[in-house]
Amino acid sequence: MGASFRAQCRWATAEPPCGLRDGHSAQKCHTLQSINTHLEAVLKKKRSLRQKLLKPMCQENLPVEAVYHRYMVHLLQLAVTFIEKLETHLETVRNIPHLDENLKKMSKALAKMDILVNETEELAENILKWREQQKEVSFWIPKMLDEENYAHKYDIVKPSLPFTSKVHI
């Protein structure tokens, strides 16, 4: 390709054909010829360039002066930390458009949680009241049984008292 192009543009360095005697066309041809020369050089180096591109960069050693080694260690630690947290950061960035929706969901969940806390506190108060009543009942049951046994022993008839609950659930 290069040789045939040079043959066609040979007149760029010599005398141009009769139709292209102006300097502008000669300058264009000269520019094309220099581009062609550059592309030929690239094609020659194509194999070595391809090998360099395929070769992993991590296998090459970068010279670092000894005074900067401690900074390189710190820099590598920062790089490792960044890479470890990269997925989390990307997920955060991906969730930014959904932030308003997530805040609404969290507000609803917080409201439900407040309701559950209030109901749990109320239930705890009712349980404590019930325990107090159970203590009162368990305190009076043996006395009532003793009175009943005494009344039964001496044939005394007493009307029974109904137990009523003071707790309203």
mmCIF file of C-alpha atoms in Angstrom:
data_model
loop_
_atom_site.group_PDB
_atom_site.id
_atom_site.type_symbol
_atom_site.label_atom_id
_atom_site.label_comp_id
_atom_site.label_asym_id
_atom_site.label_seq_id
_atom_site.Cartn_x
_atom_site.Cartn_y
_atom_site.Cartn_z
ATOM 1 C CA MET A 1 0.000 0.000 0.000
ATOM 2 C CA GLY A 2 2.761 2.417 0.979
ATOM 3 C CA ALA A 3 4.837 1.913 -2.178
ATOM 4 C CA SER A 4 1.901 2.404 -4.552
ATOM 5 C CA PHE A 5 0.818 5.515 -2.694
ATOM 6 C CA ARG A 6 4.328 6.931 -2.881
ATOM 7 C CA ALA A 7 4.433 6.175 -6.588
ATOM 8 C CA GLN A 8 1.175 8.060 -7.090
ATOM 9 C CA CYS A 9 2.306 10.987 -4.975
ATOM 10 C CA ARG A 10 5.869 11.023 -6.270
ATOM 11 C CA TRP A 11 5.186 14.392 -7.796
ATOM 12 C CA ALA A 12 4.797 15.932 -4.273
ATOM 13 C CA THR A 13 8.552 16.299 -3.990
ATOM 14 C CA ALA A 14 9.150 16.744 -7.724
ATOM 15 C CA GLU A 15 7.079 18.684 -10.191
ATOM 16 C CA PRO A 16 3.295 18.119 -9.787
ATOM 17 C CA PRO A 17 1.136 17.003 -12.744
ATOM 18 C CA CYS A 18 -0.148 19.736 -14.963
ATOM 19 C CA GLY A 19 -3.616 19.931 -13.314
ATOM 20 C CA LEU A 20 -2.204 20.310 -9.770
ATOM 21 C CA ARG A 21 0.382 23.057 -10.051
ATOM 22 C CA ASP A 22 -0.896 25.088 -7.107
ATOM 23 C CA GLY A 23 0.907 24.904 -3.763
ATOM 24 C CA HIS A 24 -2.201 23.894 -1.804
ATOM 25 C CA SER A 25 -2.564 20.521 -3.551
ATOM 26 C CA ALA A 26 1.144 19.841 -3.202
ATOM 27 C CA GLN A 27 0.925 20.556 0.534
ATOM 28 C CA LYS A 28 -2.011 18.132 0.870
ATOM 29 C CA CYS A 29 -0.080 15.443 -0.937
ATOM 30 C CA HIS A 30 2.963 16.019 1.299
ATOM 31 C CA THR A 31 0.767 15.739 4.420
ATOM 32 C CA LEU A 32 -0.743 12.500 3.126
ATOM 33 C CA GLN A 33 2.719 11.148 2.422
ATOM 34 C CA SER A 34 3.906 11.885 5.978
ATOM 35 C CA ILE A 35 0.772 10.256 7.413
ATOM 36 C CA ASN A 36 1.423 7.242 5.205
ATOM 37 C CA THR A 37 5.012 7.003 6.460
ATOM 38 C CA HIS A 38 3.795 7.140 10.051
ATOM 39 C CA LEU A 39 1.168 4.440 9.436
ATOM 40 C CA GLU A 40 3.784 2.186 7.816
ATOM 41 C CA ALA A 41 5.960 2.564 10.913
ATOM 42 C CA VAL A 42 2.969 1.700 13.099
ATOM 43 C CA LEU A 43 2.246 -1.411 11.013
ATOM 44 C CA LYS A 44 5.854 -2.514 11.390
ATOM 45 C CA LYS A 45 5.594 -2.126 15.152
ATOM 46 C CA LYS A 46 2.139 -3.678 15.249
ATOM 47 C CA ARG A 47 3.336 -7.028 16.557
ATOM 48 C CA SER A 48 5.414 -5.503 19.344
ATOM 49 C CA LEU A 49 2.592 -3.100 20.259
ATOM 50 C CA ARG A 50 0.085 -5.945 20.415
ATOM 51 C CA GLN A 51 2.420 -7.935 22.697
ATOM 52 C CA LYS A 52 2.893 -4.912 24.955
ATOM 53 C CA LEU A 53 -0.863 -4.372 25.174
ATOM 54 C CA LEU A 54 -1.516 -8.026 25.989
ATOM 55 C CA LYS A 55 1.178 -8.094 28.670
ATOM 56 C CA PRO A 56 -0.269 -7.432 32.150
ATOM 57 C CA MET A 57 0.953 -4.179 33.638
ATOM 58 C CA CYS A 58 1.143 -5.554 37.187
ATOM 59 C CA GLN A 59 4.214 -7.596 36.343
ATOM 60 C CA GLU A 60 6.275 -4.510 35.672
ATOM 61 C CA ASN A 61 8.250 -2.863 38.435
ATOM 62 C CA LEU A 62 7.983 0.852 38.781
ATOM 63 C CA PRO A 63 11.126 2.417 40.219
ATOM 64 C CA VAL A 64 10.352 4.332 43.419
ATOM 65 C CA GLU A 65 13.029 6.115 45.381
ATOM 66 C CA ALA A 66 13.665 4.684 48.852
ATOM 67 C CA VAL A 67 12.530 7.837 50.657
ATOM 68 C CA TYR A 68 9.024 7.356 49.197
ATOM 69 C CA HIS A 69 8.606 3.662 50.113
ATOM 70 C CA ARG A 70 6.674 4.377 53.327
ATOM 71 C CA TYR A 71 4.261 6.558 51.371
ATOM 72 C CA MET A 72 3.806 3.801 48.803
ATOM 73 C CA VAL A 73 2.892 1.340 51.579
ATOM 74 C CA HIS A 74 0.293 3.785 52.877
ATOM 75 C CA LEU A 75 -0.974 4.421 49.345
ATOM 76 C CA LEU A 76 -1.345 0.683 48.715
ATOM 77 C CA GLN A 77 -3.276 0.285 51.983
ATOM 78 C CA LEU A 78 -5.608 3.074 50.898
ATOM 79 C CA ALA A 79 -6.029 1.466 47.480
ATOM 80 C CA VAL A 80 -6.891 -1.918 49.015
ATOM 81 C CA THR A 81 -9.411 -0.287 51.366
ATOM 82 C CA PHE A 82 -10.962 1.605 48.470
ATOM 83 C CA ILE A 83 -11.264 -1.553 46.371
ATOM 84 C CA GLU A 84 -12.810 -3.454 49.291
ATOM 85 C CA LYS A 85 -15.426 -0.737 49.841
ATOM 86 C CA LEU A 86 -15.998 -0.022 46.153
ATOM 87 C CA GLU A 87 -19.033 -2.285 45.809
ATOM 88 C CA THR A 88 -20.666 -0.692 48.858
ATOM 89 C CA HIS A 89 -20.016 2.789 47.489
ATOM 90 C CA LEU A 90 -21.387 1.834 44.076
ATOM 91 C CA GLU A 91 -24.508 0.373 45.693
ATOM 92 C CA THR A 92 -24.973 3.616 47.622
ATOM 93 C CA VAL A 93 -24.690 5.647 44.434
ATOM 94 C CA ARG A 94 -27.143 3.335 42.657
ATOM 95 C CA ASN A 95 -29.663 3.801 45.491
ATOM 96 C CA ILE A 96 -29.604 7.610 45.374
ATOM 97 C CA PRO A 97 -32.559 7.807 42.926
ATOM 98 C CA HIS A 98 -34.588 5.600 45.293
ATOM 99 C CA LEU A 99 -33.713 7.642 48.389
ATOM 100 C CA ASP A 100 -37.091 9.431 48.682
ATOM 101 C CA GLU A 101 -38.990 6.158 48.379
ATOM 102 C CA ASN A 102 -36.765 4.498 50.981
ATOM 103 C CA LEU A 103 -37.222 7.442 53.376
ATOM 104 C CA LYS A 104 -41.007 7.139 53.055
ATOM 105 C CA LYS A 105 -40.800 3.417 53.801
ATOM 106 C CA MET A 106 -38.606 4.095 56.822
ATOM 107 C CA SER A 107 -41.049 6.734 58.110
ATOM 108 C CA LYS A 108 -43.945 4.275 57.816
ATOM 109 C CA ALA A 109 -41.904 1.577 59.578
ATOM 110 C CA LEU A 110 -41.010 4.023 62.368
ATOM 111 C CA ALA A 111 -44.677 4.947 62.846
ATOM 112 C CA LYS A 112 -45.631 1.264 63.052
ATOM 113 C CA MET A 113 -42.826 0.671 65.527
ATOM 114 C CA ASP A 114 -44.094 3.558 67.737
ATOM 115 C CA ILE A 115 -47.565 2.008 67.746
ATOM 116 C CA LEU A 116 -46.123 -1.387 68.705
ATOM 117 C CA VAL A 117 -44.043 0.173 71.497
ATOM 118 C CA ASN A 118 -47.132 1.905 72.923
ATOM 119 C CA GLU A 119 -49.145 -1.320 72.755
ATOM 120 C CA THR A 120 -46.291 -3.237 74.419
ATOM 121 C CA GLU A 121 -46.070 -0.672 77.251
ATOM 122 C CA GLU A 122 -49.824 -0.894 77.769
ATOM 123 C CA LEU A 123 -49.660 -4.674 77.814
ATOM 124 C CA ALA A 124 -46.799 -4.597 80.327
ATOM 125 C CA GLU A 125 -48.867 -2.326 82.624
ATOM 126 C CA ASN A 126 -51.827 -4.702 82.358
ATOM 127 C CA ILE A 127 -49.588 -7.680 83.186
ATOM 128 C CA LEU A 128 -48.233 -5.894 86.269
ATOM 129 C CA LYS A 129 -51.802 -5.065 87.419
ATOM 130 C CA TRP A 130 -52.828 -8.679 86.860
ATOM 131 C CA ARG A 131 -49.858 -9.901 88.927
ATOM 132 C CA GLU A 132 -50.860 -7.609 91.798
ATOM 133 C CA GLN A 133 -54.401 -8.972 91.650
ATOM 134 C CA GLN A 134 -53.065 -12.542 91.612
ATOM 135 C CA LYS A 135 -51.000 -11.774 94.711
ATOM 136 C CA GLU A 136 -54.124 -10.393 96.453
ATOM 137 C CA VAL A 137 -56.151 -13.432 95.432
ATOM 138 C CA SER A 138 -53.432 -15.861 96.488
ATOM 139 C CA PHE A 139 -53.224 -13.985 99.815
ATOM 140 C CA TRP A 140 -56.978 -14.277 100.476
ATOM 141 C CA ILE A 141 -57.530 -17.848 99.205
ATOM 142 C CA PRO A 142 -55.939 -19.614 102.204
ATOM 143 C CA LYS A 143 -57.904 -17.390 104.651
ATOM 144 C CA MET A 144 -61.137 -18.094 102.828
ATOM 145 C CA LEU A 145 -60.410 -21.817 102.791
ATOM 146 C CA ASP A 146 -59.713 -21.693 106.509
ATOM 147 C CA GLU A 147 -63.016 -19.866 107.095
ATOM 148 C CA GLU A 148 -64.817 -22.349 104.884
ATOM 149 C CA ASN A 149 -63.316 -25.280 106.760
ATOM 150 C CA TYR A 150 -64.256 -23.641 110.057
ATOM 151 C CA ALA A 151 -67.811 -23.001 108.840
ATOM 152 C CA HIS A 152 -68.103 -26.532 107.504
ATOM 153 C CA LYS A 153 -66.771 -27.916 110.754
ATOM 154 C CA TYR A 154 -69.443 -26.138 112.793
ATOM 155 C CA ASP A 155 -72.188 -26.283 110.098
ATOM 156 C CA ILE A 156 -72.316 -22.556 109.525
ATOM 157 C CA VAL A 157 -73.724 -21.590 106.130
ATOM 158 C CA LYS A 158 -72.300 -18.411 104.534
ATOM 159 C CA PRO A 159 -73.121 -17.065 101.100
ATOM 160 C CA SER A 160 -70.163 -17.330 98.728
ATOM 161 C CA LEU A 161 -68.593 -14.130 97.423
ATOM 162 C CA PRO A 162 -67.895 -13.954 93.726
ATOM 163 C CA PHE A 163 -64.361 -12.955 92.647
ATOM 164 C CA THR A 164 -64.302 -10.019 90.307
ATOM 165 C CA SER A 165 -61.397 -8.779 88.274
ATOM 166 C CA LYS A 166 -60.342 -5.141 88.548
ATOM 167 C CA VAL A 167 -58.313 -5.256 85.327
ATOM 168 C CA HIS A 168 -60.066 -4.244 82.119
ATOM 169 C CA ILE A 169 -58.364 -5.686 79.064
#
